[in-house]
Amino acid sequence: MTTTETRPVDNGVNVEALLGAREALTQAPEAATFQWRASCEWQNGTHSRNTVEGFFGLGEEQHHRTTSSFEVDHPEVFASEDHGPTPVEYVLVGLAGCLTAGVAAVAQHREIQLHKVSATIEGAMDVRGILGMDSDVRNGFSGITVTYDIDADASRADIEALVAQSQKRSAVYDVITNPTEVRVVVR
Amino acid sequence: MTTTETRPVDNGVNVEALLGAREALTQAPEAATFQWRASCEWQNGTHSRNTVEGFFGLGEEQHHRTTSSFEVDHPEVFASEDHGPTPVEYVLVGLAGCLTAGVAAVAQHREIQLHKVSATIEGAMDVRGILGMDSDVRNGFSGITVTYDIDADASRADIEALVAQSQKRSAVYDVITNPTEVRVVVR
């Protein structure tokens, strides 16, 4: 008698812990209230330095393992010094990272082994909006396309279903496709 | 006779160039079509590495002065390895950078000298949404608050007007407060 060894699917996502968290939050829904934060220090011109470190969740202050600092600027074609990506490119990074984390988590849950997941994200924009040239042109993206290239032990239909489920549970996809209230105050 | 020397307002924003760009784009509106991009490579678990380098605008391929690379991950409280900020924190960084660049540009245009501009950005979220626990809870932020601390040679009313005008022309503020179509495809 021979044994067929099946290597367990491992995409590096701890699905058991996530299901456990879900169970725990059912008992204590107030622990599900999170607050994510960034702080911003203007440098000069359109250049700012932004820091991400602490957040609130599970009823207490939390900290990332390290403090992250991000330069945001406008490019030279906008007469700026290009000290870093533009604000809208940071939004695309967030969208890509969110959907991709979701693909990995859903694949783990569905026991699909991933080998490679890459994506290109393209956001179209008519800059006459931000330049205030035409009030019919919006400031933001006219549309965003995310194109995935996925190598996994699964059919094309299953891979498409993975991506669709990731969209359904993505925080950033929701933020971009639906309106969110933003309150801006001066201290 | 004494001369009163007035130091010209300098926030590091080249308003003349921006007004020139506006004039040029009036003549050639097709040059206003931009495409912003990011690319994403899944690493392991919820961790991805994201790159920003090229974009399209003014009718041709453009490049940032340097390539930027960003780690995106989930935190340890979500049973992840916290290799970098969460996707939603990148969105907050984009919002902060966008509004702050706008404050500087509008201040320059209105000849208001800025001395210090800092902001804290807080995004509230009930994580029962992304965990799929309650379909009435959205995945994204329930709301975002941006709090500015601004030291400038201007009245409080003028400072508040600066911030309001920055919101009015902000790309990321528009992306977050209004819906944008996102198409996700598998190659």
Short mmCIF file of C-alpha atoms in Angstrom, two decimals:
data_model
loop_
_atom_site.label_atom_id
_atom_site.label_comp_id
_atom_site.label_asym_id
_atom_site.label_seq_id
_atom_site.Cartn_x
_atom_site.Cartn_y
_atom_site.Cartn_z
CA MET A 1 0.00 0.00 0.00
CA THR A 2 1.42 3.37 -0.93
CA THR A 3 0.52 6.63 0.68
CA THR A 4 -0.16 9.60 -1.51
CA GLU A 5 1.41 12.49 0.28
CA THR A 6 -0.44 15.74 -0.13
CA ARG A 7 1.50 18.83 0.73
CA PRO A 8 -0.86 21.12 2.65
CA VAL A 9 -1.77 24.40 0.98
CA ASP A 10 0.33 27.18 2.48
CA ASN A 11 -0.03 30.76 1.32
CA GLY A 12 1.26 32.10 4.63
CA VAL A 13 -2.16 33.17 5.83
CA ASN A 14 -3.31 31.99 9.26
CA VAL A 15 -6.95 31.33 8.45
CA GLU A 16 -7.59 29.59 11.77
CA ALA A 17 -6.54 32.71 13.66
CA LEU A 18 -8.83 34.84 11.50
CA LEU A 19 -11.77 32.53 12.11
CA GLY A 20 -10.89 32.62 15.81
CA ALA A 21 -10.87 36.42 15.73
CA ARG A 22 -14.27 36.36 14.10
CA GLU A 23 -15.57 34.15 16.87
CA ALA A 24 -14.03 36.39 19.56
CA LEU A 25 -15.51 39.54 17.99
CA THR A 26 -18.95 37.96 17.92
CA GLN A 27 -18.71 37.82 21.71
CA ALA A 28 -17.18 41.31 22.04
CA PRO A 29 -18.26 43.43 19.05
CA GLU A 30 -16.87 46.64 20.63
CA ALA A 31 -13.35 45.24 20.11
CA ALA A 32 -14.00 45.49 16.34
CA THR A 33 -13.87 49.30 16.49
CA PHE A 34 -10.56 50.27 14.92
CA GLN A 35 -8.99 53.63 14.21
CA TRP A 36 -6.25 53.84 11.58
CA ARG A 37 -3.99 56.88 11.54
CA ALA A 38 -1.40 58.82 9.63
CA SER A 39 0.31 62.06 10.49
CA CYS A 40 1.56 64.59 8.00
CA GLU A 41 4.24 67.28 8.21
CA TRP A 42 4.49 69.78 5.38
CA GLN A 43 8.09 70.17 4.18
CA ASN A 44 8.09 72.74 1.38
CA GLY A 45 6.11 73.29 -1.80
CA THR A 46 3.90 70.28 -2.45
CA HIS A 47 6.22 67.98 -0.47
CA SER A 48 5.06 66.40 2.80
CA ARG A 49 6.45 63.70 5.07
CA ASN A 50 3.90 61.27 6.41
CA THR A 51 4.21 58.81 9.25
CA VAL A 52 2.28 55.66 10.11
CA GLU A 53 2.87 53.98 13.45
CA GLY A 54 0.03 53.65 15.95
CA PHE A 55 -3.57 52.56 15.60
CA PHE A 56 -6.39 51.59 17.90
CA GLY A 57 -8.12 48.23 17.92
CA LEU A 58 -9.23 45.33 20.10
CA GLY A 59 -10.01 47.92 22.77
CA GLU A 60 -6.51 49.33 23.13
CA GLU A 61 -3.67 51.26 21.53
CA GLN A 62 -1.68 49.16 19.08
CA HIS A 63 1.63 49.77 17.33
CA HIS A 64 3.15 48.59 14.10
CA ARG A 65 6.44 46.73 14.54
CA THR A 66 8.16 49.68 12.89
CA THR A 67 7.36 53.30 12.14
CA SER A 68 6.95 53.96 8.40
CA SER A 69 7.69 57.30 6.81
CA PHE A 70 6.48 58.33 3.37
CA GLU A 71 7.42 61.26 1.17
CA VAL A 72 4.54 62.60 -0.90
CA ASP A 73 5.04 65.20 -3.62
CA HIS A 74 4.00 66.26 -7.09
CA PRO A 75 6.16 65.45 -10.12
CA GLU A 76 8.42 67.78 -12.07
CA VAL A 77 5.82 68.07 -14.87
CA PHE A 78 3.69 69.93 -12.30
CA ALA A 79 6.62 72.24 -11.51
CA SER A 80 7.31 70.36 -8.26
CA GLU A 81 10.43 68.61 -7.01
CA ASP A 82 9.22 65.00 -7.09
CA HIS A 83 10.45 64.00 -3.62
CA GLY A 84 8.14 61.00 -3.77
CA PRO A 85 5.04 59.54 -5.41
CA THR A 86 1.92 61.60 -5.83
CA PRO A 87 -0.98 61.29 -3.37
CA VAL A 88 -3.09 59.37 -5.90
CA GLU A 89 -0.35 56.80 -6.44
CA TYR A 90 -0.45 56.04 -2.69
CA VAL A 91 -4.15 55.29 -3.11
CA LEU A 92 -3.33 52.85 -5.94
CA VAL A 93 -0.72 51.16 -3.72
CA GLY A 94 -3.36 50.77 -1.01
CA LEU A 95 -5.83 49.26 -3.46
CA ALA A 96 -3.27 46.82 -4.86
CA GLY A 97 -2.11 45.74 -1.42
CA CYS A 98 -5.65 45.29 -0.17
CA LEU A 99 -6.92 43.18 -3.06
CA THR A 100 -3.73 41.10 -3.10
CA ALA A 101 -3.89 40.34 0.65
CA GLY A 102 -7.48 39.31 0.04
CA VAL A 103 -6.54 37.01 -2.82
CA ALA A 104 -4.04 35.24 -0.54
CA ALA A 105 -6.47 34.96 2.37
CA VAL A 106 -9.34 33.68 0.24
CA ALA A 107 -7.02 31.22 -1.55
CA GLN A 108 -5.88 29.85 1.81
CA HIS A 109 -9.47 29.48 2.98
CA ARG A 110 -10.39 27.69 -0.26
CA GLU A 111 -7.23 25.56 -0.12
CA ILE A 112 -5.81 26.87 -3.36
CA GLN A 113 -2.02 27.01 -3.49
CA LEU A 114 -0.76 30.28 -4.98
CA HIS A 115 2.59 30.39 -6.76
CA LYS A 116 2.70 33.94 -8.03
CA VAL A 117 0.34 36.88 -7.82
CA SER A 118 1.15 40.15 -9.48
CA ALA A 119 -0.99 43.08 -10.47
CA THR A 120 -0.75 46.32 -12.35
CA ILE A 121 -3.01 49.16 -11.30
CA GLU A 122 -3.82 52.01 -13.63
CA GLY A 123 -5.79 55.09 -12.67
CA ALA A 124 -6.98 57.44 -15.41
CA MET A 125 -7.22 61.13 -14.65
CA ASP A 126 -7.95 64.30 -16.57
CA VAL A 127 -5.81 66.84 -14.70
CA ARG A 128 -7.98 69.72 -15.88
CA GLY A 129 -10.05 68.83 -12.78
CA ILE A 130 -7.35 69.49 -10.17
CA LEU A 131 -6.16 72.52 -12.13
CA GLY A 132 -9.67 73.98 -11.81
CA MET A 133 -10.02 74.39 -15.59
CA ASP A 134 -13.36 72.67 -16.11
CA SER A 135 -15.96 72.10 -13.41
CA ASP A 136 -17.35 69.14 -15.38
CA VAL A 137 -14.04 67.28 -14.93
CA ARG A 138 -13.67 65.56 -11.58
CA ASN A 139 -10.50 65.92 -9.50
CA GLY A 140 -10.03 62.22 -8.91
CA PHE A 141 -9.73 59.21 -11.16
CA SER A 142 -12.17 58.80 -14.02
CA GLY A 143 -11.67 55.06 -13.52
CA ILE A 144 -9.20 52.48 -12.22
CA THR A 145 -8.23 49.15 -13.78
CA VAL A 146 -6.50 46.41 -11.81
CA THR A 147 -5.05 43.58 -13.90
CA TYR A 148 -4.03 40.39 -12.13
CA ASP A 149 -1.56 37.79 -13.27
CA ILE A 150 -2.00 34.73 -11.06
CA ASP A 151 -0.28 31.38 -11.13
CA ALA A 152 -2.07 28.96 -8.80
CA ASP A 153 -3.12 25.33 -8.55
CA ALA A 154 -6.64 26.15 -9.69
CA SER A 155 -8.77 26.57 -12.79
CA ARG A 156 -9.19 29.93 -14.41
CA ALA A 157 -12.77 30.04 -13.12
CA ASP A 158 -11.59 29.38 -9.56
CA ILE A 159 -8.92 32.08 -9.87
CA GLU A 160 -11.50 34.56 -11.13
CA ALA A 161 -13.75 33.62 -8.21
CA LEU A 162 -10.84 34.26 -5.79
CA VAL A 163 -10.36 37.75 -7.17
CA ALA A 164 -14.09 38.45 -7.06
CA GLN A 165 -14.32 37.38 -3.41
CA SER A 166 -11.31 39.53 -2.55
CA GLN A 167 -13.09 42.58 -4.02
CA LYS A 168 -16.17 41.77 -1.98
CA ARG A 169 -14.25 41.96 1.32
CA SER A 170 -11.71 44.66 0.44
CA ALA A 171 -11.62 47.79 2.59
CA VAL A 172 -9.85 49.96 0.00
CA TYR A 173 -12.03 48.74 -2.88
CA ASP A 174 -15.02 49.86 -0.78
CA VAL A 175 -13.40 53.23 0.04
CA ILE A 176 -12.80 53.93 -3.66
CA THR A 177 -16.05 52.61 -5.14
CA ASN A 178 -18.38 54.05 -2.47
CA PRO A 179 -18.54 57.48 -0.86
CA THR A 180 -16.98 58.04 2.58
CA GLU A 181 -17.51 61.11 4.72
CA VAL A 182 -14.32 63.12 5.30
CA ARG A 183 -14.36 65.89 7.89
CA VAL A 184 -11.51 68.38 7.66
CA VAL A 185 -11.03 70.69 10.63
CA VAL A 186 -8.50 73.30 11.67
CA ARG A 187 -7.40 73.05 15.30
CA MET B 1 13.61 108.24 3.48
CA THR B 2 13.45 104.59 4.57
CA THR B 3 12.28 101.71 2.46
CA THR B 4 10.01 99.09 3.96
CA GLU B 5 11.31 95.80 2.62
CA THR B 6 8.63 93.18 2.09
CA ARG B 7 9.89 89.67 1.84
CA PRO B 8 7.93 87.93 -0.93
CA VAL B 9 5.73 85.04 0.12
CA ASP B 10 7.52 81.77 -0.62
CA ASN B 11 5.94 78.42 0.17
CA GLY B 12 8.04 76.67 -2.47
CA VAL B 13 5.18 76.36 -4.92
CA ASN B 14 5.69 77.63 -8.47
CA VAL B 15 2.26 79.14 -9.05
CA GLU B 16 3.35 80.83 -12.29
CA ALA B 17 4.27 77.45 -13.79
CA LEU B 18 0.92 76.01 -12.74
CA LEU B 19 -0.95 78.91 -14.31
CA GLY B 20 1.21 78.44 -17.42
CA ALA B 21 0.31 74.74 -17.50
CA ARG B 22 -3.34 75.64 -17.27
CA GLU B 23 -2.96 77.98 -20.21
CA ALA B 24 -1.09 75.33 -22.23
CA LEU B 25 -3.71 72.67 -21.48
CA THR B 26 -6.46 75.02 -22.64
CA GLN B 27 -4.77 74.91 -26.05
CA ALA B 28 -4.10 71.17 -25.95
CA PRO B 29 -6.68 69.47 -23.69
CA GLU B 30 -5.57 65.96 -24.77
CA ALA B 31 -2.29 66.54 -22.89
CA ALA B 32 -4.34 66.63 -19.67
CA THR B 33 -5.03 62.89 -19.92
CA PHE B 34 -2.87 61.24 -17.26
CA GLN B 35 -2.50 57.65 -16.18
CA TRP B 36 -1.08 56.94 -12.72
CA ARG B 37 0.25 53.46 -11.98
CA ALA B 38 1.42 51.07 -9.33
CA SER B 39 2.54 47.48 -9.62
CA CYS B 40 2.15 44.84 -6.97
CA GLU B 41 4.01 41.60 -6.27
CA TRP B 42 2.60 39.25 -3.67
CA GLN B 43 5.29 38.10 -1.22
CA ASN B 44 3.65 35.74 1.26
CA GLY B 45 0.55 35.79 3.43
CA THR B 46 -0.99 39.27 3.33
CA HIS B 47 2.37 40.88 2.48
CA SER B 48 2.90 42.53 -0.91
CA ARG B 49 5.62 44.73 -2.36
CA ASN B 50 4.39 47.63 -4.46
CA THR B 51 6.30 49.82 -6.86
CA VAL B 52 5.63 53.29 -8.24
CA GLU B 53 7.80 54.63 -11.04
CA GLY B 54 6.26 55.50 -14.39
CA PHE B 55 3.16 57.39 -15.38
CA PHE B 56 1.70 58.87 -18.53
CA GLY B 57 0.92 62.53 -19.05
CA LEU B 58 1.41 65.51 -21.34
CA GLY B 59 1.11 63.06 -24.22
CA GLU B 60 4.07 60.87 -23.29
CA GLU B 61 5.57 58.41 -20.83
CA GLN B 62 6.93 60.11 -17.73
CA HIS B 63 9.11 58.85 -14.89
CA HIS B 64 9.52 59.80 -11.29
CA ARG B 65 13.06 60.82 -10.35
CA THR B 66 13.34 57.63 -8.33
CA THR B 67 11.49 54.32 -8.10
CA SER B 68 9.57 53.95 -4.83
CA SER B 69 8.87 50.60 -3.23
CA PHE B 70 6.25 50.01 -0.55
CA GLU B 71 5.61 47.06 1.71
CA VAL B 72 1.92 46.51 2.48
CA ASP B 73 0.75 44.00 5.06
CA HIS B 74 -1.72 43.37 7.86
CA PRO B 75 -0.73 43.79 11.51
CA GLU B 76 0.03 41.09 14.06
CA VAL B 77 -3.42 41.54 15.66
CA PHE B 78 -4.79 40.12 12.39
CA ALA B 79 -2.38 37.17 12.66
CA SER B 80 -0.13 38.69 9.99
CA GLU B 81 3.55 39.60 10.09
CA ASP B 82 3.27 43.41 9.87
CA HIS B 83 5.88 43.91 7.17
CA GLY B 84 4.46 47.39 6.56
CA PRO B 85 1.38 49.58 6.99
CA THR B 86 -2.05 48.31 6.11
CA PRO B 87 -3.66 49.17 2.76
CA VAL B 88 -6.06 51.62 4.40
CA GLU B 89 -3.22 53.53 6.04
CA TYR B 90 -1.73 54.11 2.57
CA VAL B 91 -5.04 55.72 1.60
CA LEU B 92 -4.80 58.02 4.64
CA VAL B 93 -1.23 58.96 3.63
CA GLY B 94 -2.50 59.83 0.16
CA LEU B 95 -5.29 61.98 1.56
CA ALA B 96 -2.94 63.80 3.94
CA GLY B 97 -0.37 64.44 1.22
CA CYS B 98 -2.99 65.64 -1.23
CA LEU B 99 -4.73 68.10 1.06
CA THR B 100 -1.40 69.41 2.38
CA ALA B 101 0.03 70.01 -1.11
CA GLY B 102 -3.19 71.86 -1.84
CA VAL B 103 -2.88 74.02 1.26
CA ALA B 104 0.62 75.06 0.17
CA ALA B 105 -0.41 75.75 -3.43
CA VAL B 106 -3.49 77.77 -2.47
CA ALA B 107 -1.51 79.70 0.17
CA GLN B 108 1.08 80.62 -2.44
CA HIS B 109 -1.62 81.75 -4.85
CA ARG B 110 -3.25 83.86 -2.11
CA GLU B 111 0.14 85.20 -0.97
CA ILE B 112 -0.11 83.74 2.51
CA GLN B 113 3.22 82.74 4.05
CA LEU B 114 3.05 79.33 5.74
CA HIS B 115 5.37 78.54 8.65
CA LYS B 116 4.17 75.12 9.70
CA VAL B 117 1.44 72.78 8.48
CA SER B 118 0.79 69.50 10.18
CA ALA B 119 -2.16 67.19 10.15
CA THR B 120 -3.40 64.07 11.85
CA ILE B 121 -5.67 61.78 9.89
CA GLU B 122 -7.93 59.30 11.61
CA GLY B 123 -10.04 56.71 9.84
CA ALA B 124 -12.67 54.83 11.83
CA MET B 125 -13.46 51.26 10.87
CA ASP B 126 -15.55 48.42 12.23
CA VAL B 127 -13.51 45.39 11.19
CA ARG B 128 -16.56 43.14 11.33
CA GLY B 129 -17.05 44.33 7.73
CA ILE B 130 -13.80 42.95 6.29
CA LEU B 131 -14.17 39.81 8.41
CA GLY B 132 -17.53 39.18 6.73
CA MET B 133 -19.35 39.04 10.07
CA ASP B 134 -22.14 41.50 9.40
CA SER B 135 -23.35 42.53 5.95
CA ASP B 136 -24.65 45.81 7.38
CA VAL B 137 -21.09 46.84 8.29
CA ARG B 138 -19.11 48.29 5.41
CA ASN B 139 -15.57 47.11 4.65
CA GLY B 140 -14.08 50.58 4.44
CA PHE B 141 -13.95 53.54 6.77
CA SER B 142 -17.14 54.63 8.53
CA GLY B 143 -15.63 58.13 8.42
CA ILE B 144 -12.35 60.01 8.26
CA THR B 145 -11.31 63.11 10.23
CA VAL B 146 -8.38 65.28 9.17
CA THR B 147 -7.22 67.79 11.80
CA TYR B 148 -4.90 70.59 10.67
CA ASP B 149 -2.52 72.61 12.78
CA ILE B 150 -1.38 75.56 10.71
CA ASP B 151 0.91 78.43 11.56
CA ALA B 152 0.73 81.08 8.83
CA ASP B 153 0.72 84.85 8.40
CA ALA B 154 -3.06 84.92 8.08
CA SER B 155 -6.22 85.15 10.14
CA ARG B 156 -7.98 82.03 11.34
CA ALA B 157 -10.73 82.69 8.80
CA ASP B 158 -8.18 82.91 5.98
CA ILE B 159 -6.53 79.69 7.14
CA GLU B 160 -9.88 77.91 7.22
CA ALA B 161 -10.60 79.21 3.71
CA LEU B 162 -7.23 77.82 2.52
CA VAL B 163 -8.09 74.38 3.83
CA ALA B 164 -11.57 74.54 2.30
CA GLN B 165 -10.16 75.47 -1.12
CA SER B 166 -7.63 72.65 -0.90
CA GLN B 167 -10.47 70.16 -0.33
CA LYS B 168 -12.29 71.58 -3.34
CA ARG B 169 -9.37 70.77 -5.68
CA SER B 170 -8.05 67.61 -4.05
CA ALA B 171 -7.89 64.45 -6.14
CA VAL B 172 -7.77 62.06 -3.19
CA TYR B 173 -10.51 63.87 -1.28
CA ASP B 174 -12.67 63.38 -4.39
CA VAL B 175 -11.70 59.69 -4.69
CA ILE B 176 -12.70 59.04 -1.08
CA THR B 177 -15.86 61.14 -0.88
CA ASN B 178 -17.29 60.15 -4.27
CA PRO B 179 -17.61 56.77 -5.99
CA THR B 180 -15.05 55.72 -8.61
CA GLU B 181 -15.42 52.77 -10.93
CA VAL B 182 -12.79 50.05 -10.36
CA ARG B 183 -12.49 47.26 -12.90
CA VAL B 184 -10.59 44.19 -11.71
CA VAL B 185 -9.58 41.70 -14.40
CA VAL B 186 -7.52 38.53 -14.55
CA ARG B 187 -5.12 38.36 -17.45
#
